[in-house]
Amino acid sequence: MLYLTLASKAYARNLQYRGAHMVHNLASAMFGYMYACLWIGIGADHSLGEYGTQGMVSYIAFTQSSLWISGFLTNGLGIPLTVRTGQIALDLMRPVHLFTHLMAREWGQIAYQFVYKSIPIYLLFSIVFSLQWPTEVSTLLFAALGLAGASYLSICMNYIIGVTAIWTTESSWLHWGNHAMMNLLAGFFIPLEWLPDWLERLAWLSPYPFLLYVPTRIYLGFEDGSLLWGTLLWCVLMTLICLVITHVMRRKVEVQGG
Amino acid sequence: MKRTSWYHLYKILIRTSIRSRMQYKFNFILASVLAALIQISEFLMVALVLHQFGAIKGWSLHEIGYLFAIMTLSKTLYRTFGNEVHHLEKYLVGGELDQLLTRPMPVLLALLPQNFRIMVGEVLQGGFILCWSLAGMMHSGQIGWTVIPLSLLIIVTGAIILFSIGLATATLGFWTTRIEELQTITEDAARTAAQYPLTLYPKWMSGILLTVIPVGFVNYIPSLYLLRGQGGAWVLAAIAAVAALCLAASLRFWKYGITKYQSTGS
């Protein structure tokens, strides 16, 4: 119940800025449109494998919309800010686990971004590019599971990045590094099979493909749900890391004062 | 006050700003390196596609690298001197602009040196891609050495155009107070779009990028002449004229906008 309240409060807080977010959606849609134009340009001279030009446009439309629930989360789940203000000491004293507390709040944020960002952007792309929607219920179900797993993984990754602020005082560099990895290894702009062989193999050793590439491939009907086992595995692994890191953190807290 | 005294004052303000930034040296170095890393990942994304498919609409990797590098370096030059224009919202929302208005100097002159930004990461990254793409094209005989000084020239005109776009967008904040969302469109999205050949986009979009938000003049139009020999030397003169026109128009708009300023308090 507590977690539901935390999530719904985070959702409600965002509702105040709906107008501004709609303008921002337009900018995000412009980025997606631009990337789609790039692929249309490439598709004019080359065949684009199993995707084809329209398939690549659908690919970009889906990844760009999904970014709002698996990429653009609260930086470090807000921990760096609470470290700077000293609030983290109070947060750690609460009778709720820090990880689940922050995660509940972030789920509210993700739910908001899904409704007010991902869906409007995808609908806009659907109209502009006349996108085909999946007809099978199972495809939609697996894609939804893939996306939920991606959001969870992203929450864990942001939590780990956030927690490092306690020891480094400056965790924004990890946040940037994470962003760079998303660009290259998550299949955001270029599907993984077109990466150089060594980079593709490296990508599959990391959780990044499960953030965007896997849900997109499932949604477009190129994969069945079997890749979701990978998502599950990473979710379990990341959860363990988050729990261990919280345990370590509780033993030595340095706050920077107000 | 005489023009030379304004210049002297500007120099002092910038020196102060640099000193304050250098208080956290480690942070500064780390942030620079990581800024370069982000830039690399963005360019690698396209480089990987080109590696797989070859040219995009006849534009080679070196040519797209050139478009990318000129845009990065022009933006870096603009943000080094005009960073606070991009962050005007902070002044509008927090009411800090009131303090600057009371100073006995033009508001822009007081605003710009507030935070002189040294962007080593961007310079390194942009410079590296520029040298690499120029070397590649010179090696294949596509361009001669004259492109080097001309490239430096268009980086400056490009910075003026980007500054003008930034200033015009910031000025709208005198009416709307919040400008960040708008900046994402006029500055970030437009600039990213112009990192690729404008022929990739539908006519209406390339039209907008050459008129309403003239980022196409920063790198694309000069590249048509410098790399592909389209048009004559007049292209460069025309670009300088576009830059001057943009600057004059945005300064005029800024002056008008500031008369409409209403403090929001803190």
Short mmCIF file of C-alpha atoms in Angstrom, two decimals:
data_model
loop_
_atom_site.label_atom_id
_atom_site.label_comp_id
_atom_site.label_asym_id
_atom_site.label_seq_id
_atom_site.Cartn_x
_atom_site.Cartn_y
_atom_site.Cartn_z
CA MET A 1 0.00 0.00 0.00
CA LEU A 2 2.82 2.37 0.95
CA TYR A 3 4.59 1.65 -2.31
CA LEU A 4 1.43 2.28 -4.29
CA THR A 5 1.01 5.64 -2.56
CA LEU A 6 4.62 6.58 -3.30
CA ALA A 7 4.15 5.66 -6.95
CA SER A 8 0.86 7.48 -7.33
CA LYS A 9 2.29 10.62 -5.70
CA ALA A 10 5.18 10.62 -8.16
CA TYR A 11 2.69 10.20 -10.98
CA ALA A 12 0.47 13.02 -9.69
CA ARG A 13 3.40 15.42 -9.19
CA ASN A 14 4.23 15.18 -12.88
CA LEU A 15 0.69 15.98 -13.94
CA GLN A 16 1.41 19.62 -13.04
CA TYR A 17 3.80 19.91 -15.98
CA ARG A 18 1.74 18.23 -18.69
CA GLY A 19 1.82 21.30 -20.96
CA ALA A 20 5.61 21.64 -20.88
CA HIS A 21 5.98 17.90 -21.39
CA MET A 22 3.87 18.04 -24.53
CA VAL A 23 6.28 20.60 -26.03
CA HIS A 24 9.11 18.33 -25.02
CA ASN A 25 7.37 15.41 -26.71
CA LEU A 26 7.41 17.39 -29.92
CA ALA A 27 11.19 17.75 -29.60
CA SER A 28 11.59 14.04 -28.84
CA ALA A 29 9.40 13.18 -31.84
CA MET A 30 11.60 15.44 -33.98
CA PHE A 31 14.68 13.46 -32.97
CA GLY A 32 12.93 10.21 -33.87
CA TYR A 33 11.74 11.67 -37.17
CA MET A 34 15.29 12.72 -37.99
CA TYR A 35 16.69 9.27 -37.26
CA ALA A 36 13.93 7.71 -39.35
CA CYS A 37 14.83 10.07 -42.23
CA LEU A 38 18.44 8.86 -41.95
CA TRP A 39 17.31 5.26 -42.39
CA ILE A 40 14.99 6.20 -45.23
CA GLY A 41 18.02 7.85 -46.88
CA ILE A 42 20.16 4.75 -46.38
CA GLY A 43 17.29 2.51 -47.52
CA ALA A 44 17.11 4.40 -50.81
CA ASP A 45 20.47 2.94 -51.89
CA HIS A 46 20.75 -0.27 -49.84
CA SER A 47 18.47 -3.10 -48.87
CA LEU A 48 18.01 -3.07 -45.12
CA GLY A 49 18.03 -6.81 -44.47
CA GLU A 50 15.02 -8.43 -42.87
CA TYR A 51 13.70 -5.04 -41.76
CA GLY A 52 13.40 -3.21 -45.06
CA THR A 53 13.02 0.58 -45.00
CA GLN A 54 9.53 0.55 -43.46
CA GLY A 55 10.73 -1.97 -40.87
CA MET A 56 13.62 0.29 -39.86
CA VAL A 57 11.24 3.25 -39.56
CA SER A 58 9.04 1.12 -37.27
CA TYR A 59 12.18 0.11 -35.36
CA ILE A 60 13.21 3.74 -34.75
CA ALA A 61 9.65 4.77 -33.86
CA PHE A 62 9.47 2.07 -31.20
CA THR A 63 12.92 2.66 -29.68
CA GLN A 64 12.42 6.43 -29.58
CA SER A 65 9.08 6.01 -27.77
CA SER A 66 10.48 3.36 -25.42
CA LEU A 67 13.38 5.60 -24.36
CA TRP A 68 10.98 7.37 -22.01
CA ILE A 69 10.40 4.25 -19.96
CA SER A 70 13.71 2.45 -20.25
CA GLY A 71 16.25 5.21 -20.81
CA PHE A 72 15.25 8.62 -19.48
CA LEU A 73 14.74 7.88 -15.81
CA THR A 74 15.47 10.18 -12.87
CA ASN A 75 19.24 10.64 -12.81
CA GLY A 76 20.60 8.24 -10.18
CA LEU A 77 17.00 7.94 -8.86
CA GLY A 78 17.61 11.31 -7.22
CA ILE A 79 20.22 9.95 -4.79
CA PRO A 80 23.05 12.35 -5.80
CA LEU A 81 20.83 15.28 -4.87
CA THR A 82 19.89 13.79 -1.49
CA VAL A 83 23.59 13.15 -0.79
CA ARG A 84 24.36 16.78 -1.49
CA THR A 85 21.61 18.05 0.79
CA GLY A 86 22.16 15.47 3.52
CA GLN A 87 18.62 14.12 3.06
CA ILE A 88 20.11 10.66 2.37
CA ALA A 89 20.81 10.19 6.09
CA LEU A 90 17.09 10.57 6.83
CA ASP A 91 16.12 8.36 3.89
CA LEU A 92 18.33 5.57 5.24
CA MET A 93 16.71 5.86 8.66
CA ARG A 94 13.21 5.25 7.34
CA PRO A 95 11.64 1.90 8.17
CA VAL A 96 11.45 1.19 4.43
CA HIS A 97 14.32 -0.22 2.40
CA LEU A 98 15.95 2.56 0.37
CA PHE A 99 15.93 0.51 -2.84
CA THR A 100 12.25 -0.40 -2.75
CA HIS A 101 11.31 3.09 -1.56
CA LEU A 102 13.06 4.82 -4.46
CA MET A 103 11.93 2.13 -6.88
CA ALA A 104 8.26 2.65 -5.99
CA ARG A 105 8.62 6.36 -6.62
CA GLU A 106 10.33 5.71 -9.94
CA TRP A 107 7.56 3.36 -11.09
CA GLY A 108 5.14 6.27 -10.66
CA GLN A 109 7.44 8.40 -12.80
CA ILE A 110 7.68 5.64 -15.43
CA ALA A 111 3.90 5.18 -15.49
CA TYR A 112 3.49 8.90 -16.09
CA GLN A 113 6.11 8.94 -18.84
CA PHE A 114 4.49 5.92 -20.48
CA VAL A 115 1.06 7.58 -20.60
CA TYR A 116 2.10 11.14 -21.38
CA LYS A 117 5.27 10.64 -23.39
CA SER A 118 5.71 7.18 -24.93
CA ILE A 119 2.11 6.76 -26.08
CA PRO A 120 1.62 10.25 -27.61
CA ILE A 121 4.98 10.03 -29.40
CA TYR A 122 4.21 6.57 -30.75
CA LEU A 123 0.74 7.61 -31.87
CA LEU A 124 2.24 10.58 -33.69
CA PHE A 125 4.77 8.31 -35.44
CA SER A 126 1.96 5.84 -36.25
CA ILE A 127 0.13 8.56 -38.15
CA VAL A 128 3.16 10.19 -39.79
CA PHE A 129 4.77 6.92 -40.93
CA SER A 130 1.55 4.82 -41.29
CA LEU A 131 2.98 2.19 -38.92
CA GLN A 132 1.54 -1.33 -38.72
CA TRP A 133 0.53 -2.47 -35.25
CA PRO A 134 1.01 -6.10 -34.18
CA THR A 135 -2.08 -8.24 -34.64
CA GLU A 136 -1.17 -11.08 -32.26
CA VAL A 137 -2.07 -10.58 -28.61
CA SER A 138 0.92 -12.67 -27.56
CA THR A 139 3.30 -10.29 -29.38
CA LEU A 140 1.89 -7.34 -27.48
CA LEU A 141 2.02 -9.26 -24.22
CA PHE A 142 5.66 -10.31 -24.65
CA ALA A 143 6.65 -6.82 -25.77
CA ALA A 144 4.95 -5.37 -22.69
CA LEU A 145 6.83 -7.84 -20.48
CA GLY A 146 10.07 -6.92 -22.25
CA LEU A 147 9.43 -3.24 -21.64
CA ALA A 148 8.52 -3.76 -18.00
CA GLY A 149 11.75 -5.73 -17.55
CA ALA A 150 13.66 -2.97 -19.34
CA SER A 151 12.22 -0.36 -16.97
CA TYR A 152 13.15 -2.48 -13.97
CA LEU A 153 16.70 -2.98 -15.26
CA SER A 154 17.01 0.74 -15.85
CA ILE A 155 15.80 1.48 -12.31
CA CYS A 156 18.49 -0.85 -10.95
CA MET A 157 21.20 0.69 -13.12
CA ASN A 158 20.21 4.20 -12.05
CA TYR A 159 20.13 3.09 -8.41
CA ILE A 160 23.70 1.76 -8.66
CA ILE A 161 24.83 4.97 -10.38
CA GLY A 162 23.06 7.03 -7.72
CA VAL A 163 24.56 5.12 -4.81
CA THR A 164 28.10 5.76 -6.05
CA ALA A 165 27.45 9.46 -5.32
CA ILE A 166 27.91 8.59 -1.67
CA TRP A 167 31.56 7.74 -2.17
CA THR A 168 32.56 9.78 -5.19
CA THR A 169 30.63 13.03 -4.57
CA GLU A 170 30.27 13.22 -8.32
CA SER A 171 28.33 10.47 -10.03
CA SER A 172 27.21 12.39 -13.10
CA TRP A 173 30.14 10.95 -15.04
CA LEU A 174 28.70 7.45 -14.57
CA HIS A 175 25.35 8.74 -15.72
CA TRP A 176 26.96 10.11 -18.88
CA GLY A 177 28.89 6.92 -19.45
CA ASN A 178 25.65 4.96 -19.11
CA HIS A 179 24.05 7.25 -21.67
CA ALA A 180 26.92 6.65 -24.09
CA MET A 181 26.59 2.89 -23.67
CA MET A 182 22.85 3.14 -24.34
CA ASN A 183 23.64 4.89 -27.63
CA LEU A 184 26.00 2.17 -28.75
CA LEU A 185 25.02 -1.12 -27.16
CA ALA A 186 21.25 -0.96 -26.58
CA GLY A 187 20.38 -0.95 -30.29
CA PHE A 188 18.83 2.48 -29.98
CA PHE A 189 19.69 3.65 -33.50
CA ILE A 190 21.43 0.70 -35.09
CA PRO A 191 20.19 -2.90 -34.62
CA LEU A 192 22.82 -5.02 -32.87
CA GLU A 193 23.33 -7.44 -35.77
CA TRP A 194 24.82 -4.60 -37.81
CA LEU A 195 27.48 -3.76 -35.23
CA PRO A 196 31.00 -5.06 -35.85
CA ASP A 197 31.19 -8.64 -34.64
CA TRP A 198 33.31 -7.96 -31.52
CA LEU A 199 31.07 -5.08 -30.43
CA GLU A 200 27.93 -7.14 -30.90
CA ARG A 201 29.39 -9.89 -28.73
CA LEU A 202 30.40 -7.33 -26.12
CA ALA A 203 26.87 -5.88 -26.16
CA TRP A 204 25.33 -9.28 -25.45
CA LEU A 205 27.54 -9.66 -22.39
CA SER A 206 25.94 -6.53 -20.95
CA PRO A 207 22.33 -5.78 -19.93
CA TYR A 208 22.02 -2.99 -22.53
CA PRO A 209 20.38 -4.99 -25.38
CA PHE A 210 17.53 -5.86 -23.00
CA LEU A 211 16.71 -2.18 -22.52
CA LEU A 212 15.67 -1.41 -26.10
CA TYR A 213 16.71 -3.98 -28.69
CA VAL A 214 14.94 -7.01 -27.21
CA PRO A 215 11.52 -5.37 -26.59
CA THR A 216 11.67 -3.77 -30.05
CA ARG A 217 12.51 -7.02 -31.84
CA ILE A 218 9.68 -8.78 -30.01
CA TYR A 219 7.22 -5.98 -30.79
CA LEU A 220 8.14 -6.04 -34.49
CA GLY A 221 7.54 -9.79 -34.58
CA PHE A 222 11.14 -10.87 -35.28
CA GLU A 223 11.48 -12.78 -32.01
CA ASP A 224 9.28 -14.92 -29.82
CA GLY A 225 9.40 -14.46 -26.07
CA SER A 226 12.47 -16.64 -25.46
CA LEU A 227 14.86 -13.68 -25.16
CA LEU A 228 12.86 -12.61 -22.11
CA TRP A 229 14.74 -15.24 -20.12
CA GLY A 230 17.77 -13.01 -20.57
CA THR A 231 15.80 -10.06 -19.25
CA LEU A 232 14.77 -12.11 -16.23
CA LEU A 233 18.32 -13.22 -15.57
CA TRP A 234 19.63 -9.67 -15.64
CA CYS A 235 16.77 -8.48 -13.42
CA VAL A 236 17.69 -11.06 -10.77
CA LEU A 237 21.39 -10.25 -11.02
CA MET A 238 20.82 -6.50 -10.83
CA THR A 239 18.49 -6.87 -7.85
CA LEU A 240 21.19 -8.78 -6.00
CA ILE A 241 23.76 -6.09 -6.78
CA CYS A 242 21.37 -3.37 -5.59
CA LEU A 243 20.71 -5.20 -2.31
CA VAL A 244 24.39 -5.84 -1.65
CA ILE A 245 25.35 -2.27 -2.45
CA THR A 246 22.65 -0.92 -0.10
CA HIS A 247 23.93 -3.19 2.63
CA VAL A 248 27.47 -1.83 2.18
CA MET A 249 26.18 1.72 2.01
CA ARG A 250 24.30 1.51 5.30
CA ARG A 251 27.54 0.75 7.12
CA LYS A 252 29.32 3.90 6.06
CA VAL A 253 27.43 7.02 5.08
CA GLU A 254 29.11 10.28 4.27
CA VAL A 255 26.85 13.23 3.79
CA GLN A 256 28.00 16.49 2.38
CA GLY A 257 25.91 18.68 4.59
CA GLY A 258 23.26 21.13 3.46
CA MET B 1 31.99 54.53 -21.54
CA LYS B 2 34.44 54.03 -24.39
CA ARG B 3 34.50 50.87 -26.46
CA THR B 4 38.02 49.93 -25.21
CA SER B 5 36.89 50.23 -21.59
CA TRP B 6 33.98 47.87 -22.25
CA TYR B 7 36.45 45.39 -23.71
CA HIS B 8 38.75 45.76 -20.71
CA LEU B 9 35.86 45.17 -18.34
CA TYR B 10 34.73 42.11 -20.31
CA LYS B 11 38.24 40.66 -20.03
CA ILE B 12 38.29 41.10 -16.26
CA LEU B 13 34.87 39.48 -15.86
CA ILE B 14 35.91 36.48 -17.96
CA ARG B 15 39.15 36.04 -16.00
CA THR B 16 37.17 36.00 -12.74
CA SER B 17 34.78 33.44 -14.16
CA ILE B 18 37.64 31.13 -15.23
CA ARG B 19 39.23 31.37 -11.80
CA SER B 20 36.04 30.36 -10.05
CA ARG B 21 35.62 27.37 -12.37
CA MET B 22 39.17 26.19 -11.79
CA GLN B 23 38.57 25.77 -8.05
CA TYR B 24 37.48 22.20 -8.72
CA LYS B 25 40.23 21.01 -11.03
CA PHE B 26 39.60 17.27 -10.81
CA ASN B 27 35.93 17.72 -11.56
CA PHE B 28 36.81 19.93 -14.49
CA ILE B 29 39.15 17.37 -16.05
CA LEU B 30 36.77 14.47 -15.50
CA ALA B 31 33.81 16.35 -16.93
CA SER B 32 35.90 17.30 -19.99
CA VAL B 33 36.94 13.73 -20.70
CA LEU B 34 33.39 12.46 -20.30
CA ALA B 35 31.93 15.16 -22.48
CA ALA B 36 34.27 13.89 -25.19
CA LEU B 37 33.12 10.31 -24.52
CA ILE B 38 29.47 11.22 -25.04
CA GLN B 39 30.35 12.98 -28.26
CA ILE B 40 32.31 9.97 -29.44
CA SER B 41 29.38 7.63 -28.79
CA GLU B 42 27.08 9.90 -30.79
CA PHE B 43 29.41 9.97 -33.76
CA LEU B 44 30.23 6.28 -33.49
CA MET B 45 26.54 5.54 -33.85
CA VAL B 46 26.58 7.00 -37.35
CA ALA B 47 30.10 5.80 -38.15
CA LEU B 48 28.95 2.23 -37.46
CA VAL B 49 26.04 2.62 -39.85
CA LEU B 50 28.34 4.01 -42.54
CA HIS B 51 30.80 1.22 -41.87
CA GLN B 52 28.00 -1.24 -42.62
CA PHE B 53 26.35 0.50 -45.58
CA GLY B 54 28.89 2.89 -47.07
CA ALA B 55 27.77 6.35 -48.14
CA ILE B 56 24.44 7.91 -47.16
CA LYS B 57 22.87 9.61 -50.18
CA GLY B 58 26.32 10.04 -51.69
CA TRP B 59 27.88 11.51 -48.52
CA SER B 60 30.94 9.61 -47.34
CA LEU B 61 31.96 9.06 -43.73
CA HIS B 62 34.65 11.76 -44.03
CA GLU B 63 32.13 14.26 -45.35
CA ILE B 64 29.59 13.50 -42.62
CA GLY B 65 32.43 13.65 -40.08
CA TYR B 66 33.20 17.13 -41.41
CA LEU B 67 29.56 18.25 -41.00
CA PHE B 68 29.57 16.81 -37.49
CA ALA B 69 32.87 18.41 -36.49
CA ILE B 70 32.05 21.89 -37.80
CA MET B 71 28.73 21.82 -35.93
CA THR B 72 30.41 20.63 -32.72
CA LEU B 73 33.14 23.27 -32.88
CA SER B 74 30.73 26.10 -33.74
CA LYS B 75 28.51 25.10 -30.86
CA THR B 76 31.54 24.90 -28.58
CA LEU B 77 32.61 28.42 -29.54
CA TYR B 78 29.08 29.74 -28.96
CA ARG B 79 28.73 28.03 -25.60
CA THR B 80 32.21 29.07 -24.45
CA PHE B 81 31.30 32.73 -24.70
CA GLY B 82 27.50 32.66 -24.62
CA ASN B 83 26.66 29.84 -22.23
CA GLU B 84 24.50 32.04 -20.03
CA VAL B 85 22.26 32.95 -22.95
CA HIS B 86 21.42 29.26 -23.13
CA HIS B 87 20.72 29.25 -19.40
CA LEU B 88 18.67 32.43 -19.24
CA GLU B 89 15.71 30.56 -17.77
CA LYS B 90 17.60 30.26 -14.48
CA TYR B 91 17.90 34.06 -14.33
CA LEU B 92 14.28 34.62 -15.31
CA VAL B 93 12.78 32.16 -12.86
CA GLY B 94 15.06 32.99 -9.93
CA GLY B 95 14.83 36.74 -10.46
CA GLU B 96 18.62 37.01 -10.80
CA LEU B 97 18.25 39.12 -13.91
CA ASP B 98 17.13 42.00 -11.68
CA GLN B 99 20.66 42.29 -10.29
CA LEU B 100 22.18 42.42 -13.75
CA LEU B 101 19.71 45.08 -14.85
CA THR B 102 20.91 47.42 -12.14
CA ARG B 103 24.53 47.30 -13.28
CA PRO B 104 25.76 50.31 -15.25
CA MET B 105 26.44 48.27 -18.36
CA PRO B 106 24.48 46.57 -21.15
CA VAL B 107 22.68 43.49 -19.79
CA LEU B 108 24.23 41.13 -22.35
CA LEU B 109 27.72 42.30 -21.43
CA ALA B 110 26.97 41.62 -17.78
CA LEU B 111 25.30 38.28 -18.53
CA LEU B 112 27.79 36.63 -20.89
CA PRO B 113 30.90 36.56 -18.65
CA GLN B 114 28.92 35.21 -15.68
CA ASN B 115 30.00 31.73 -16.55
CA PHE B 116 32.75 31.51 -19.13
CA ARG B 117 32.81 27.83 -20.02
CA ILE B 118 36.01 26.07 -20.98
CA MET B 119 34.92 23.09 -23.04
CA VAL B 120 38.13 21.15 -23.53
CA GLY B 121 36.31 17.86 -24.15
CA GLU B 122 34.27 19.24 -27.02
CA VAL B 123 37.27 20.99 -28.56
CA LEU B 124 39.32 17.81 -28.42
CA GLN B 125 36.57 15.68 -29.85
CA GLY B 126 35.46 18.14 -32.54
CA GLY B 127 39.07 18.94 -33.42
CA PHE B 128 39.96 15.28 -33.70
CA ILE B 129 37.05 14.46 -36.03
CA LEU B 130 37.75 17.59 -38.10
CA CYS B 131 41.45 16.72 -38.55
CA TRP B 132 40.62 13.11 -39.32
CA SER B 133 37.98 13.94 -41.92
CA LEU B 134 40.10 16.70 -43.51
CA ALA B 135 43.11 14.38 -43.68
CA GLY B 136 40.99 11.65 -45.27
CA MET B 137 39.59 13.95 -47.92
CA MET B 138 42.98 15.58 -48.64
CA HIS B 139 44.54 12.17 -49.01
CA SER B 140 42.00 11.17 -51.63
CA GLY B 141 42.56 14.49 -53.42
CA GLN B 142 38.98 15.66 -52.86
CA ILE B 143 40.05 18.93 -51.25
CA GLY B 144 43.14 21.17 -51.10
CA TRP B 145 44.82 22.78 -48.10
CA THR B 146 42.85 26.04 -48.54
CA VAL B 147 39.92 24.26 -46.91
CA ILE B 148 41.73 24.40 -43.55
CA PRO B 149 41.68 28.19 -43.01
CA LEU B 150 38.25 28.42 -44.60
CA SER B 151 36.97 25.80 -42.16
CA LEU B 152 38.18 27.91 -39.26
CA LEU B 153 36.33 30.85 -40.76
CA ILE B 154 33.04 28.98 -41.06
CA ILE B 155 33.37 27.72 -37.49
CA VAL B 156 33.30 31.38 -36.43
CA THR B 157 30.36 32.34 -38.68
CA GLY B 158 28.60 29.17 -37.52
CA ALA B 159 29.10 30.14 -33.89
CA ILE B 160 27.57 33.55 -34.62
CA ILE B 161 24.53 31.91 -36.25
CA LEU B 162 24.09 29.48 -33.34
CA PHE B 163 24.48 32.33 -30.84
CA SER B 164 21.79 34.30 -32.70
CA ILE B 165 19.39 31.34 -32.64
CA GLY B 166 20.12 30.86 -28.93
CA LEU B 167 19.62 34.57 -28.18
CA ALA B 168 16.34 34.73 -30.11
CA THR B 169 15.03 31.67 -28.27
CA ALA B 170 16.15 33.05 -24.91
CA THR B 171 14.44 36.35 -25.68
CA LEU B 172 11.11 34.55 -26.03
CA GLY B 173 11.57 33.79 -22.32
CA PHE B 174 10.69 37.42 -21.53
CA TRP B 175 7.14 36.47 -22.48
CA THR B 176 7.03 32.79 -21.54
CA THR B 177 9.53 32.64 -18.60
CA ARG B 178 10.14 28.93 -19.30
CA ILE B 179 12.29 28.32 -22.37
CA GLU B 180 14.05 25.01 -21.79
CA GLU B 181 11.53 22.94 -23.76
CA LEU B 182 11.69 25.36 -26.66
CA GLN B 183 15.48 25.30 -26.61
CA THR B 184 15.40 21.53 -27.04
CA ILE B 185 13.71 22.15 -30.38
CA THR B 186 15.45 25.26 -31.69
CA GLU B 187 18.92 24.45 -30.39
CA ASP B 188 19.38 20.73 -29.72
CA ALA B 189 17.08 19.09 -32.26
CA ALA B 190 17.88 21.56 -35.05
CA ARG B 191 21.62 21.26 -34.45
CA THR B 192 21.50 17.47 -34.37
CA ALA B 193 19.50 17.44 -37.61
CA ALA B 194 22.13 19.58 -39.34
CA GLN B 195 24.88 17.11 -38.41
CA TYR B 196 23.67 15.10 -41.41
CA PRO B 197 23.20 16.17 -45.03
CA LEU B 198 19.97 18.14 -45.32
CA THR B 199 19.03 16.24 -48.49
CA LEU B 200 18.02 13.37 -46.19
CA TYR B 201 15.01 15.29 -44.99
CA PRO B 202 11.77 16.17 -46.72
CA LYS B 203 11.75 19.60 -48.42
CA TRP B 204 9.63 21.29 -45.75
CA MET B 205 12.09 20.25 -43.05
CA SER B 206 15.27 21.27 -44.86
CA GLY B 207 13.43 24.51 -45.71
CA ILE B 208 12.88 25.20 -42.01
CA LEU B 209 16.53 24.40 -41.24
CA LEU B 210 17.62 26.99 -43.78
CA THR B 211 15.16 29.77 -42.97
CA VAL B 212 13.30 29.70 -39.65
CA ILE B 213 16.16 28.05 -37.71
CA PRO B 214 19.08 28.60 -40.12
CA VAL B 215 21.41 25.88 -38.79
CA GLY B 216 21.98 24.66 -42.36
CA PHE B 217 24.24 27.68 -42.90
CA VAL B 218 26.53 26.62 -40.08
CA ASN B 219 27.93 23.54 -41.83
CA TYR B 220 25.84 22.13 -44.67
CA ILE B 221 25.83 25.03 -47.15
CA PRO B 222 29.56 25.81 -46.63
CA SER B 223 30.34 22.10 -47.10
CA LEU B 224 28.58 22.03 -50.44
CA TYR B 225 31.10 24.60 -51.64
CA LEU B 226 34.21 23.58 -49.71
CA LEU B 227 33.97 19.81 -50.17
CA ARG B 228 32.01 19.45 -53.38
CA GLY B 229 32.79 22.66 -55.24
CA GLN B 230 29.15 23.64 -55.67
CA GLY B 231 28.74 27.40 -56.19
CA GLY B 232 31.66 29.84 -56.00
CA ALA B 233 33.57 31.81 -53.38
CA TRP B 234 30.47 34.00 -53.11
CA VAL B 235 28.93 31.21 -50.99
CA LEU B 236 31.29 32.13 -48.15
CA ALA B 237 30.46 35.82 -48.48
CA ALA B 238 26.77 34.93 -48.44
CA ILE B 239 27.24 32.89 -45.26
CA ALA B 240 29.05 35.77 -43.57
CA ALA B 241 26.13 37.99 -44.60
CA VAL B 242 23.62 35.48 -43.18
CA ALA B 243 25.56 35.39 -39.90
CA ALA B 244 25.65 39.20 -39.68
CA LEU B 245 21.96 39.41 -40.48
CA CYS B 246 21.05 36.79 -37.87
CA LEU B 247 23.13 38.55 -35.23
CA ALA B 248 21.65 41.97 -35.97
CA ALA B 249 18.09 40.61 -35.97
CA SER B 250 18.52 38.67 -32.73
CA LEU B 251 20.18 41.61 -30.94
CA ARG B 252 17.30 43.84 -32.00
CA PHE B 253 14.79 41.29 -30.79
CA TRP B 254 16.67 40.98 -27.48
CA LYS B 255 16.59 44.76 -27.00
CA TYR B 256 12.85 44.78 -27.65
CA GLY B 257 12.29 41.75 -25.43
CA ILE B 258 14.09 43.24 -22.47
CA THR B 259 11.67 46.16 -22.42
CA LYS B 260 8.93 43.57 -21.77
CA TYR B 261 10.77 41.98 -18.83
CA GLN B 262 8.77 41.49 -15.69
CA SER B 263 10.54 40.17 -12.65
CA THR B 264 9.19 36.90 -11.30
CA GLY B 265 10.77 37.36 -7.91
CA SER B 266 12.42 34.37 -6.38
#
